[in-house]
Structure formats: C-alpha cells, structure tokens
Amino acid sequence: MVWSQFAENELDKIYDYYLHKAGIRVAKKIIKEIISEPSKLISNNFSTQNEELLLDREKEYHYLVCKNYKIIYSVDKENKQIQIADVFDTRQNPVKLKRIK
C-alpha cells in the first residue's frame, strides 16, 4: 500500500484539526483508524465502489468510508499495489474532490 504525498498532507491537516479541537488522543485515534481502513481491501478482494466524481480521470478510482472521510484509491494491478490518492472529508462540498491530486 502506497500513500501519495497529497494523501499524507491531508492526513496531516486532519491530525492538526483534531489536535486543536479535541486533543492529541482523539487526533491519534482518528488518524490510526483512517490509516488502517485500507487493509480491509485485501480481505474483501477490492470490492468497493467507483468514485463517480473522478470517472473522467485516466486511473479508475474507488473509495472506502471511514468516519467522515472518503479514502480515495486506485489499484495498480501490474505492480500489485494499492495507491491511496486522497483522504477527503465528506462534510465538504463534493465538487472539491475533483481538485488536483
């Protein structure tokens, strides 16, 4: 599993938000949950939905939901690798998901 720099930056923002709003324990817990969520893909044979807002992209993107976040990923079948592209807060305007990754 490979996390893009963009996705890692989003995790940093989420951590900082919860650190200031709810404290270090909550911030660590949420980040840990988000980071561990994609491991479920391996046991579920990658059976998740396509991300419809990103259908116009070259890669085929799928998503998982963890708390209020969509974990956007693609599967590199050639290298047998899951590539996490984004962690998106679903409370935002969905159009923001189309931002450059």
Short mmCIF file of the N, C-alpha and C atoms (twelve columns), coordinates in Angstrom:
data_MODEL
# 
_entry.id   MODEL 
# 
loop_
_atom_site.group_PDB 
_atom_site.id 
_atom_site.type_symbol 
_atom_site.label_atom_id 
_atom_site.label_alt_id 
_atom_site.label_comp_id 
_atom_site.label_asym_id 
_atom_site.label_seq_id 
_atom_site.Cartn_x 
_atom_site.Cartn_y 
_atom_site.Cartn_z 
_atom_site.pdbx_PDB_model_num 
ATOM 1   N N  . MET A 1   0.847   -1.167 0.000   1 
ATOM 2   C CA . MET A 1   0.000   0.000  0.000   1 
ATOM 3   C C  . MET A 1   0.899   1.239  0.000   1 
ATOM 4   N N  . VAL A 2   0.602   2.152  -0.910  1 
ATOM 5   C CA . VAL A 2   1.400   3.367  -1.042  1 
ATOM 6   C C  . VAL A 2   0.477   4.572  -0.864  1 
ATOM 7   N N  . TRP A 3   0.870   5.470  0.028   1 
ATOM 8   C CA . TRP A 3   0.122   6.711  0.250   1 
ATOM 9   C C  . TRP A 3   0.805   7.814  -0.538  1 
ATOM 10  N N  . SER A 4   0.043   8.530  -1.351  1 
ATOM 11  C CA . SER A 4   0.602   9.659  -2.104  1 
ATOM 12  C C  . SER A 4   0.961   10.785 -1.144  1 
ATOM 13  N N  . GLN A 5   1.816   11.668 -1.602  1 
ATOM 14  C CA . GLN A 5   2.163   12.839 -0.787  1 
ATOM 15  C C  . GLN A 5   0.916   13.682 -0.517  1 
ATOM 16  N N  . PHE A 6   0.032   13.757 -1.510  1 
ATOM 17  C CA . PHE A 6   -1.213  14.515 -1.356  1 
ATOM 18  C C  . PHE A 6   -2.043  13.929 -0.215  1 
ATOM 19  N N  . ALA A 7   -2.201  12.606 -0.196  1 
ATOM 20  C CA . ALA A 7   -2.984  11.944 0.857   1 
ATOM 21  C C  . ALA A 7   -2.320  12.136 2.224   1 
ATOM 22  N N  . GLU A 8   -1.006  12.047 2.270   1 
ATOM 23  C CA . GLU A 8   -0.290  12.252 3.528   1 
ATOM 24  C C  . GLU A 8   -0.479  13.682 4.040   1 
ATOM 25  N N  . ASN A 9   -0.476  14.639 3.132   1 
ATOM 26  C CA . ASN A 9   -0.715  16.028 3.526   1 
ATOM 27  C C  . ASN A 9   -2.123  16.206 4.098   1 
ATOM 28  N N  . GLU A 10  -3.092  15.524 3.496   1 
ATOM 29  C CA . GLU A 10  -4.462  15.583 4.004   1 
ATOM 30  C C  . GLU A 10  -4.544  14.971 5.402   1 
ATOM 31  N N  . LEU A 11  -3.824  13.863 5.630   1 
ATOM 32  C CA . LEU A 11  -3.783  13.257 6.963   1 
ATOM 33  C C  . LEU A 11  -3.201  14.238 7.982   1 
ATOM 34  N N  . ASP A 12  -2.159  14.947 7.584   1 
ATOM 35  C CA . ASP A 12  -1.555  15.948 8.476   1 
ATOM 36  C C  . ASP A 12  -2.573  17.026 8.847   1 
ATOM 37  N N  . LYS A 13  -3.356  17.473 7.866   1 
ATOM 38  C CA . LYS A 13  -4.370  18.504 8.125   1 
ATOM 39  C C  . LYS A 13  -5.452  17.981 9.086   1 
ATOM 40  N N  . ILE A 14  -5.863  16.737 8.865   1 
ATOM 41  C CA . ILE A 14  -6.878  16.126 9.735   1 
ATOM 42  C C  . ILE A 14  -6.342  16.013 11.156  1 
ATOM 43  N N  . TYR A 15  -5.104  15.557 11.273  1 
ATOM 44  C CA . TYR A 15  -4.472  15.425 12.594  1 
ATOM 45  C C  . TYR A 15  -4.423  16.785 13.295  1 
ATOM 46  N N  . ASP A 16  -3.953  17.798 12.596  1 
ATOM 47  C CA . ASP A 16  -3.845  19.136 13.183  1 
ATOM 48  C C  . ASP A 16  -5.212  19.668 13.623  1 
ATOM 49  N N  . TYR A 17  -6.214  19.430 12.810  1 
ATOM 50  C CA . TYR A 17  -7.561  19.884 13.152  1 
ATOM 51  C C  . TYR A 17  -8.024  19.261 14.470  1 
ATOM 52  N N  . TYR A 18  -7.932  17.918 14.551  1 
ATOM 53  C CA . TYR A 18  -8.405  17.245 15.762  1 
ATOM 54  C C  . TYR A 18  -7.496  17.503 16.965  1 
ATOM 55  N N  . LEU A 19  -6.229  17.715 16.729  1 
ATOM 56  C CA . LEU A 19  -5.315  18.055 17.813  1 
ATOM 57  C C  . LEU A 19  -5.779  19.344 18.505  1 
ATOM 58  N N  . HIS A 20  -6.161  20.343 17.712  1 
ATOM 59  C CA . HIS A 20  -6.587  21.631 18.265  1 
ATOM 60  C C  . HIS A 20  -8.023  21.599 18.793  1 
ATOM 61  N N  . LYS A 21  -8.881  20.808 18.161  1 
ATOM 62  C CA . LYS A 21  -10.294 20.785 18.552  1 
ATOM 63  C C  . LYS A 21  -10.605 19.794 19.675  1 
ATOM 64  N N  . ALA A 22  -9.880  18.663 19.695  1 
ATOM 65  C CA . ALA A 22  -10.265 17.602 20.635  1 
ATOM 66  C C  . ALA A 22  -9.100  17.013 21.428  1 
ATOM 67  N N  . GLY A 23  -7.879  17.367 21.090  1 
ATOM 68  C CA . GLY A 23  -6.734  16.858 21.838  1 
ATOM 69  C C  . GLY A 23  -5.971  15.765 21.115  1 
ATOM 70  N N  . ILE A 24  -4.796  15.477 21.656  1 
ATOM 71  C CA . ILE A 24  -3.877  14.544 20.993  1 
ATOM 72  C C  . ILE A 24  -4.415  13.122 20.930  1 
ATOM 73  N N  . ARG A 25  -5.104  12.677 21.974  1 
ATOM 74  C CA . ARG A 25  -5.619  11.299 21.988  1 
ATOM 75  C C  . ARG A 25  -6.627  11.070 20.868  1 
ATOM 76  N N  . VAL A 26  -7.556  11.990 20.698  1 
ATOM 77  C CA . VAL A 26  -8.568  11.880 19.639  1 
ATOM 78  C C  . VAL A 26  -7.901  11.985 18.271  1 
ATOM 79  N N  . ALA A 27  -6.977  12.916 18.115  1 
ATOM 80  C CA . ALA A 27  -6.285  13.089 16.828  1 
ATOM 81  C C  . ALA A 27  -5.562  11.807 16.423  1 
ATOM 82  N N  . LYS A 28  -4.843  11.209 17.346  1 
ATOM 83  C CA . LYS A 28  -4.118  9.958  17.048  1 
ATOM 84  C C  . LYS A 28  -5.084  8.825  16.710  1 
ATOM 85  N N  . LYS A 29  -6.172  8.735  17.454  1 
ATOM 86  C CA . LYS A 29  -7.149  7.661  17.234  1 
ATOM 87  C C  . LYS A 29  -7.761  7.749  15.833  1 
ATOM 88  N N  . ILE A 30  -8.163  8.937  15.427  1 
ATOM 89  C CA . ILE A 30  -8.787  9.108  14.110  1 
ATOM 90  C C  . ILE A 30  -7.797  8.790  12.994  1 
ATOM 91  N N  . ILE A 31  -6.576  9.283  13.119  1 
ATOM 92  C CA . ILE A 31  -5.566  9.009  12.091  1 
ATOM 93  C C  . ILE A 31  -5.272  7.516  12.014  1 
ATOM 94  N N  . LYS A 32  -5.170  6.861  13.157  1 
ATOM 95  C CA . LYS A 32  -4.915  5.413  13.183  1 
ATOM 96  C C  . LYS A 32  -6.039  4.651  12.473  1 
ATOM 97  N N  . GLU A 33  -7.279  5.050  12.722  1 
ATOM 98  C CA . GLU A 33  -8.420  4.397  12.070  1 
ATOM 99  C C  . GLU A 33  -8.381  4.594  10.556  1 
ATOM 100 N N  . ILE A 34  -8.088  5.813  10.117  1 
ATOM 101 C CA . ILE A 34  -8.032  6.087  8.678   1 
ATOM 102 C C  . ILE A 34  -6.914  5.284  8.027   1 
ATOM 103 N N  . ILE A 35  -5.751  5.245  8.658   1 
ATOM 104 C CA . ILE A 35  -4.606  4.531  8.083   1 
ATOM 105 C C  . ILE A 35  -4.848  3.026  8.022   1 
ATOM 106 N N  . SER A 36  -5.548  2.482  8.984   1 
ATOM 107 C CA . SER A 36  -5.767  1.031  8.995   1 
ATOM 108 C C  . SER A 36  -6.930  0.581  8.100   1 
ATOM 109 N N  . GLU A 37  -7.827  1.484  7.749   1 
ATOM 110 C CA . GLU A 37  -9.010  1.132  6.949   1 
ATOM 111 C C  . GLU A 37  -8.671  0.438  5.617   1 
ATOM 112 N N  . PRO A 38  -7.702  0.922  4.848   1 
ATOM 113 C CA . PRO A 38  -7.420  0.259  3.563   1 
ATOM 114 C C  . PRO A 38  -6.959  -1.200 3.672   1 
ATOM 115 N N  . SER A 39  -6.503  -1.627 4.817   1 
ATOM 116 C CA . SER A 39  -6.089  -3.032 4.953   1 
ATOM 117 C C  . SER A 39  -7.271  -3.975 4.747   1 
ATOM 118 N N  . LYS A 40  -8.489  -3.478 4.919   1 
ATOM 119 C CA . LYS A 40  -9.692  -4.284 4.678   1 
ATOM 120 C C  . LYS A 40  -9.844  -4.638 3.206   1 
ATOM 121 N N  . LEU A 41  -9.226  -3.864 2.332   1 
ATOM 122 C CA . LEU A 41  -9.338  -4.120 0.894   1 
ATOM 123 C C  . LEU A 41  -8.796  -5.485 0.517   1 
ATOM 124 N N  . ILE A 42  -7.740  -5.888 1.152   1 
ATOM 125 C CA . ILE A 42  -7.096  -7.153 0.821   1 
ATOM 126 C C  . ILE A 42  -8.029  -8.324 1.109   1 
ATOM 127 N N  . SER A 43  -8.698  -8.299 2.249   1 
ATOM 128 C CA . SER A 43  -9.600  -9.398 2.593   1 
ATOM 129 C C  . SER A 43  -10.930 -9.335 1.852   1 
ATOM 130 N N  . ASN A 44  -11.289 -8.169 1.310   1 
ATOM 131 C CA . ASN A 44  -12.559 -8.014 0.595   1 
ATOM 132 C C  . ASN A 44  -12.395 -8.052 -0.920  1 
ATOM 133 N N  . ASN A 45  -11.246 -8.469 -1.396  1 
ATOM 134 C CA . ASN A 45  -10.998 -8.563 -2.837  1 
ATOM 135 C C  . ASN A 45  -11.277 -7.258 -3.574  1 
ATOM 136 N N  . PHE A 46  -10.944 -6.146 -2.948  1 
ATOM 137 C CA . PHE A 46  -11.061 -4.831 -3.572  1 
ATOM 138 C C  . PHE A 46  -12.481 -4.500 -3.994  1 
ATOM 139 N N  . SER A 47  -13.465 -5.032 -3.282  1 
ATOM 140 C CA . SER A 47  -14.859 -4.813 -3.677  1 
ATOM 141 C C  . SER A 47  -15.420 -3.536 -3.046  1 
ATOM 142 N N  . THR A 48  -15.091 -2.418 -3.654  1 
ATOM 143 C CA . THR A 48  -15.651 -1.144 -3.224  1 
ATOM 144 C C  . THR A 48  -16.184 -0.417 -4.450  1 
ATOM 145 N N  . GLN A 49  -16.858 0.689  -4.212  1 
ATOM 146 C CA . GLN A 49  -17.492 1.418  -5.301  1 
ATOM 147 C C  . GLN A 49  -16.514 2.336  -6.020  1 
ATOM 148 N N  . ASN A 50  -16.810 2.573  -7.299  1 
ATOM 149 C CA . ASN A 50  -16.050 3.571  -8.057  1 
ATOM 150 C C  . ASN A 50  -16.412 4.953  -7.533  1 
ATOM 151 N N  . GLU A 51  -15.444 5.850  -7.572  1 
ATOM 152 C CA . GLU A 51  -15.698 7.242  -7.196  1 
ATOM 153 C C  . GLU A 51  -16.226 7.955  -8.429  1 
ATOM 154 N N  . GLU A 52  -17.532 8.190  -8.460  1 
ATOM 155 C CA . GLU A 52  -18.192 8.754  -9.636  1 
ATOM 156 C C  . GLU A 52  -17.706 10.145 -9.996  1 
ATOM 157 N N  . LEU A 53  -17.278 10.929 -9.018  1 
ATOM 158 C CA . LEU A 53  -16.808 12.283 -9.316  1 
ATOM 159 C C  . LEU A 53  -15.447 12.289 -10.015 1 
ATOM 160 N N  . LEU A 54  -14.793 11.135 -10.059 1 
ATOM 161 C CA . LEU A 54  -13.475 11.055 -10.694 1 
ATOM 162 C C  . LEU A 54  -13.467 10.107 -11.903 1 
ATOM 163 N N  . LEU A 55  -14.618 9.859  -12.470 1 
ATOM 164 C CA . LEU A 55  -14.699 8.953  -13.623 1 
ATOM 165 C C  . LEU A 55  -13.983 9.497  -14.851 1 
ATOM 166 N N  . ASP A 56  -13.769 10.804 -14.897 1 
ATOM 167 C CA . ASP A 56  -13.108 11.406 -16.057 1 
ATOM 168 C C  . ASP A 56  -11.583 11.290 -15.982 1 
ATOM 169 N N  . ARG A 57  -11.055 10.725 -14.930 1 
ATOM 170 C CA . ARG A 57  -9.606  10.602 -14.769 1 
ATOM 171 C C  . ARG A 57  -9.083  9.377  -15.516 1 
ATOM 172 N N  . GLU A 58  -7.807  9.402  -15.797 1 
ATOM 173 C CA . GLU A 58  -7.181  8.290  -16.505 1 
ATOM 174 C C  . GLU A 58  -7.245  7.005  -15.677 1 
ATOM 175 N N  . LYS A 59  -6.931  7.120  -14.389 1 
ATOM 176 C CA . LYS A 59  -6.998  5.960  -13.498 1 
ATOM 177 C C  . LYS A 59  -8.431  5.754  -13.034 1 
ATOM 178 N N  . GLU A 60  -8.724  4.522  -12.653 1 
ATOM 179 C CA . GLU A 60  -10.027 4.208  -12.083 1 
ATOM 180 C C  . GLU A 60  -9.902  4.322  -10.566 1 
ATOM 181 N N  . TYR A 61  -10.659 5.248  -9.978  1 
ATOM 182 C CA . TYR A 61  -10.597 5.478  -8.536  1 
ATOM 183 C C  . TYR A 61  -11.791 4.842  -7.832  1 
ATOM 184 N N  . HIS A 62  -11.513 4.306  -6.668  1 
ATOM 185 C CA . HIS A 62  -12.521 3.708  -5.804  1 
ATOM 186 C C  . HIS A 62  -12.436 4.414  -4.461  1 
ATOM 187 N N  . TYR A 63  -13.355 4.072  -3.572  1 
ATOM 188 C CA . TYR A 63  -13.271 4.683  -2.250  1 
ATOM 189 C C  . TYR A 63  -13.758 3.759  -1.145  1 
ATOM 190 N N  . LEU A 64  -13.239 4.028  0.030   1 
ATOM 191 C CA . LEU A 64  -13.690 3.437  1.283   1 
ATOM 192 C C  . LEU A 64  -14.174 4.587  2.147   1 
ATOM 193 N N  . VAL A 65  -15.066 4.323  3.071   1 
ATOM 194 C CA . VAL A 65  -15.508 5.348  4.001   1 
ATOM 195 C C  . VAL A 65  -15.045 4.965  5.396   1 
ATOM 196 N N  . CYS A 66  -14.455 5.933  6.072   1 
ATOM 197 C CA . CYS A 66  -14.015 5.763  7.452   1 
ATOM 198 C C  . CYS A 66  -14.405 7.027  8.205   1 
ATOM 199 N N  . LYS A 67  -15.323 6.887  9.148   1 
ATOM 200 C CA . LYS A 67  -15.851 8.050  9.869   1 
ATOM 201 C C  . LYS A 67  -16.441 9.030  8.850   1 
ATOM 202 N N  . ASN A 68  -15.984 10.279 8.855   1 
ATOM 203 C CA . ASN A 68  -16.482 11.288 7.910   1 
ATOM 204 C C  . ASN A 68  -15.561 11.445 6.700   1 
ATOM 205 N N  . TYR A 69  -14.748 10.449 6.425   1 
ATOM 206 C CA . TYR A 69  -13.732 10.584 5.380   1 
ATOM 207 C C  . TYR A 69  -13.868 9.506  4.318   1 
ATOM 208 N N  . LYS A 70  -13.655 9.929  3.069   1 
ATOM 209 C CA . LYS A 70  -13.537 9.000  1.953   1 
ATOM 210 C C  . LYS A 70  -12.048 8.802  1.705   1 
ATOM 211 N N  . ILE A 71  -11.636 7.566  1.646   1 
ATOM 212 C CA . ILE A 71  -10.257 7.237  1.297   1 
ATOM 213 C C  . ILE A 71  -10.289 6.848  -0.171  1 
ATOM 214 N N  . ILE A 72  -9.739  7.714  -1.001  1 
ATOM 215 C CA . ILE A 72  -9.767  7.535  -2.456  1 
ATOM 216 C C  . ILE A 72  -8.503  6.793  -2.866  1 
ATOM 217 N N  . TYR A 73  -8.680  5.710  -3.637  1 
ATOM 218 C CA . TYR A 73  -7.524  4.907  -4.031  1 
ATOM 219 C C  . TYR A 73  -7.703  4.337  -5.426  1 
ATOM 220 N N  . SER A 74  -6.594  3.884  -5.976  1 
ATOM 221 C CA . SER A 74  -6.606  3.143  -7.240  1 
ATOM 222 C C  . SER A 74  -5.788  1.870  -7.023  1 
ATOM 223 N N  . VAL A 75  -5.988  0.919  -7.919  1 
ATOM 224 C CA . VAL A 75  -5.260  -0.346 -7.818  1 
ATOM 225 C C  . VAL A 75  -4.333  -0.447 -9.020  1 
ATOM 226 N N  . ASP A 76  -3.053  -0.596 -8.742  1 
ATOM 227 C CA . ASP A 76  -2.048  -0.806 -9.778  1 
ATOM 228 C C  . ASP A 76  -1.878  -2.322 -9.897  1 
ATOM 229 N N  . LYS A 77  -2.621  -2.915 -10.832 1 
ATOM 230 C CA . LYS A 77  -2.622  -4.378 -10.968 1 
ATOM 231 C C  . LYS A 77  -1.269  -4.908 -11.424 1 
ATOM 232 N N  . GLU A 78  -0.594  -4.144 -12.259 1 
ATOM 233 C CA . GLU A 78  0.709   -4.569 -12.774 1 
ATOM 234 C C  . GLU A 78  1.718   -4.749 -11.632 1 
ATOM 235 N N  . ASN A 79  1.735   -3.797 -10.711 1 
ATOM 236 C CA . ASN A 79  2.674   -3.865 -9.583  1 
ATOM 237 C C  . ASN A 79  2.032   -4.433 -8.322  1 
ATOM 238 N N  . LYS A 80  0.760   -4.866 -8.439  1 
ATOM 239 C CA . LYS A 80  0.021   -5.431 -7.316  1 
ATOM 240 C C  . LYS A 80  0.104   -4.514 -6.094  1 
ATOM 241 N N  . GLN A 81  -0.382  -3.292 -6.296  1 
ATOM 242 C CA . GLN A 81  -0.237  -2.278 -5.269  1 
ATOM 243 C C  . GLN A 81  -1.503  -1.418 -5.174  1 
ATOM 244 N N  . ILE A 82  -1.869  -1.068 -3.957  1 
ATOM 245 C CA . ILE A 82  -2.956  -0.135 -3.721  1 
ATOM 246 C C  . ILE A 82  -2.323  1.228  -3.542  1 
ATOM 247 N N  . GLN A 83  -2.832  2.217  -4.283  1 
ATOM 248 C CA . GLN A 83  -2.278  3.567  -4.214  1 
ATOM 249 C C  . GLN A 83  -3.345  4.506  -3.646  1 
ATOM 250 N N  . ILE A 84  -3.104  4.999  -2.432  1 
ATOM 251 C CA . ILE A 84  -4.039  5.920  -1.789  1 
ATOM 252 C C  . ILE A 84  -3.759  7.319  -2.341  1 
ATOM 253 N N  . ALA A 85  -4.767  7.915  -2.972  1 
ATOM 254 C CA . ALA A 85  -4.590  9.217  -3.623  1 
ATOM 255 C C  . ALA A 85  -5.041  10.387 -2.757  1 
ATOM 256 N N  . ASP A 86  -6.059  10.161 -1.911  1 
ATOM 257 C CA . ASP A 86  -6.651  11.289 -1.194  1 
ATOM 258 C C  . ASP A 86  -7.409  10.776 0.023   1 
ATOM 259 N N  . VAL A 87  -7.537  11.628 1.016   1 
ATOM 260 C CA . VAL A 87  -8.431  11.415 2.151   1 
ATOM 261 C C  . VAL A 87  -9.312  12.658 2.174   1 
ATOM 262 N N  . PHE A 88  -10.579 12.469 1.877   1 
ATOM 263 C CA . PHE A 88  -11.487 13.583 1.653   1 
ATOM 264 C C  . PHE A 88  -12.564 13.635 2.728   1 
ATOM 265 N N  . ASP A 89  -12.720 14.786 3.339   1 
ATOM 266 C CA . ASP A 89  -13.753 14.993 4.353   1 
ATOM 267 C C  . ASP A 89  -15.106 15.112 3.648   1 
ATOM 268 N N  . THR A 90  -16.000 14.178 3.905   1 
ATOM 269 C CA . THR A 90  -17.283 14.135 3.204   1 
ATOM 270 C C  . THR A 90  -18.227 15.257 3.618   1 
ATOM 271 N N  . ARG A 91  -17.844 16.040 4.623   1 
ATOM 272 C CA . ARG A 91  -18.670 17.181 5.025   1 
ATOM 273 C C  . ARG A 91  -18.403 18.398 4.147   1 
ATOM 274 N N  . GLN A 92  -17.434 18.301 3.255   1 
ATOM 275 C CA . GLN A 92  -17.126 19.388 2.332   1 
ATOM 276 C C  . GLN A 92  -18.007 19.277 1.088   1 
ATOM 277 N N  . ASN A 93  -17.990 20.315 0.283   1 
ATOM 278 C CA . ASN A 93  -18.678 20.292 -0.998  1 
ATOM 279 C C  . ASN A 93  -18.055 19.190 -1.858  1 
ATOM 280 N N  . PRO A 94  -18.842 18.237 -2.352  1 
ATOM 281 C CA . PRO A 94  -18.290 17.128 -3.137  1 
ATOM 282 C C  . PRO A 94  -17.464 17.554 -4.350  1 
ATOM 283 N N  . VAL A 95  -17.753 18.707 -4.918  1 
ATOM 284 C CA . VAL A 95  -17.009 19.184 -6.083  1 
ATOM 285 C C  . VAL A 95  -15.526 19.356 -5.741  1 
ATOM 286 N N  . LYS A 96  -15.203 19.649 -4.500  1 
ATOM 287 C CA . LYS A 96  -13.809 19.805 -4.081  1 
ATOM 288 C C  . LYS A 96  -13.002 18.529 -4.279  1 
ATOM 289 N N  . LEU A 97  -13.677 17.401 -4.362  1 
ATOM 290 C CA . LEU A 97  -12.993 16.131 -4.570  1 
ATOM 291 C C  . LEU A 97  -12.233 16.123 -5.897  1 
ATOM 292 N N  . LYS A 98  -12.672 16.912 -6.847  1 
ATOM 293 C CA . LYS A 98  -12.040 16.953 -8.170  1 
ATOM 294 C C  . LYS A 98  -10.721 17.731 -8.190  1 
ATOM 295 N N  . ARG A 99  -10.328 18.260 -7.041  1 
ATOM 296 C CA . ARG A 99  -9.060  19.010 -7.014  1 
ATOM 297 C C  . ARG A 99  -7.916  18.132 -7.468  1 
ATOM 298 N N  . ILE A 100 -6.857  18.770 -7.896  1 
ATOM 299 C CA . ILE A 100 -5.689  18.041 -8.435  1 
ATOM 300 C C  . ILE A 100 -5.036  17.234 -7.344  1 
ATOM 301 N N  . LYS A 101 -4.705  16.008 -7.673  1 
ATOM 302 C CA . LYS A 101 -4.065  15.097 -6.719  1 
ATOM 303 C C  . LYS A 101 -2.652  14.827 -7.149  1 
# 
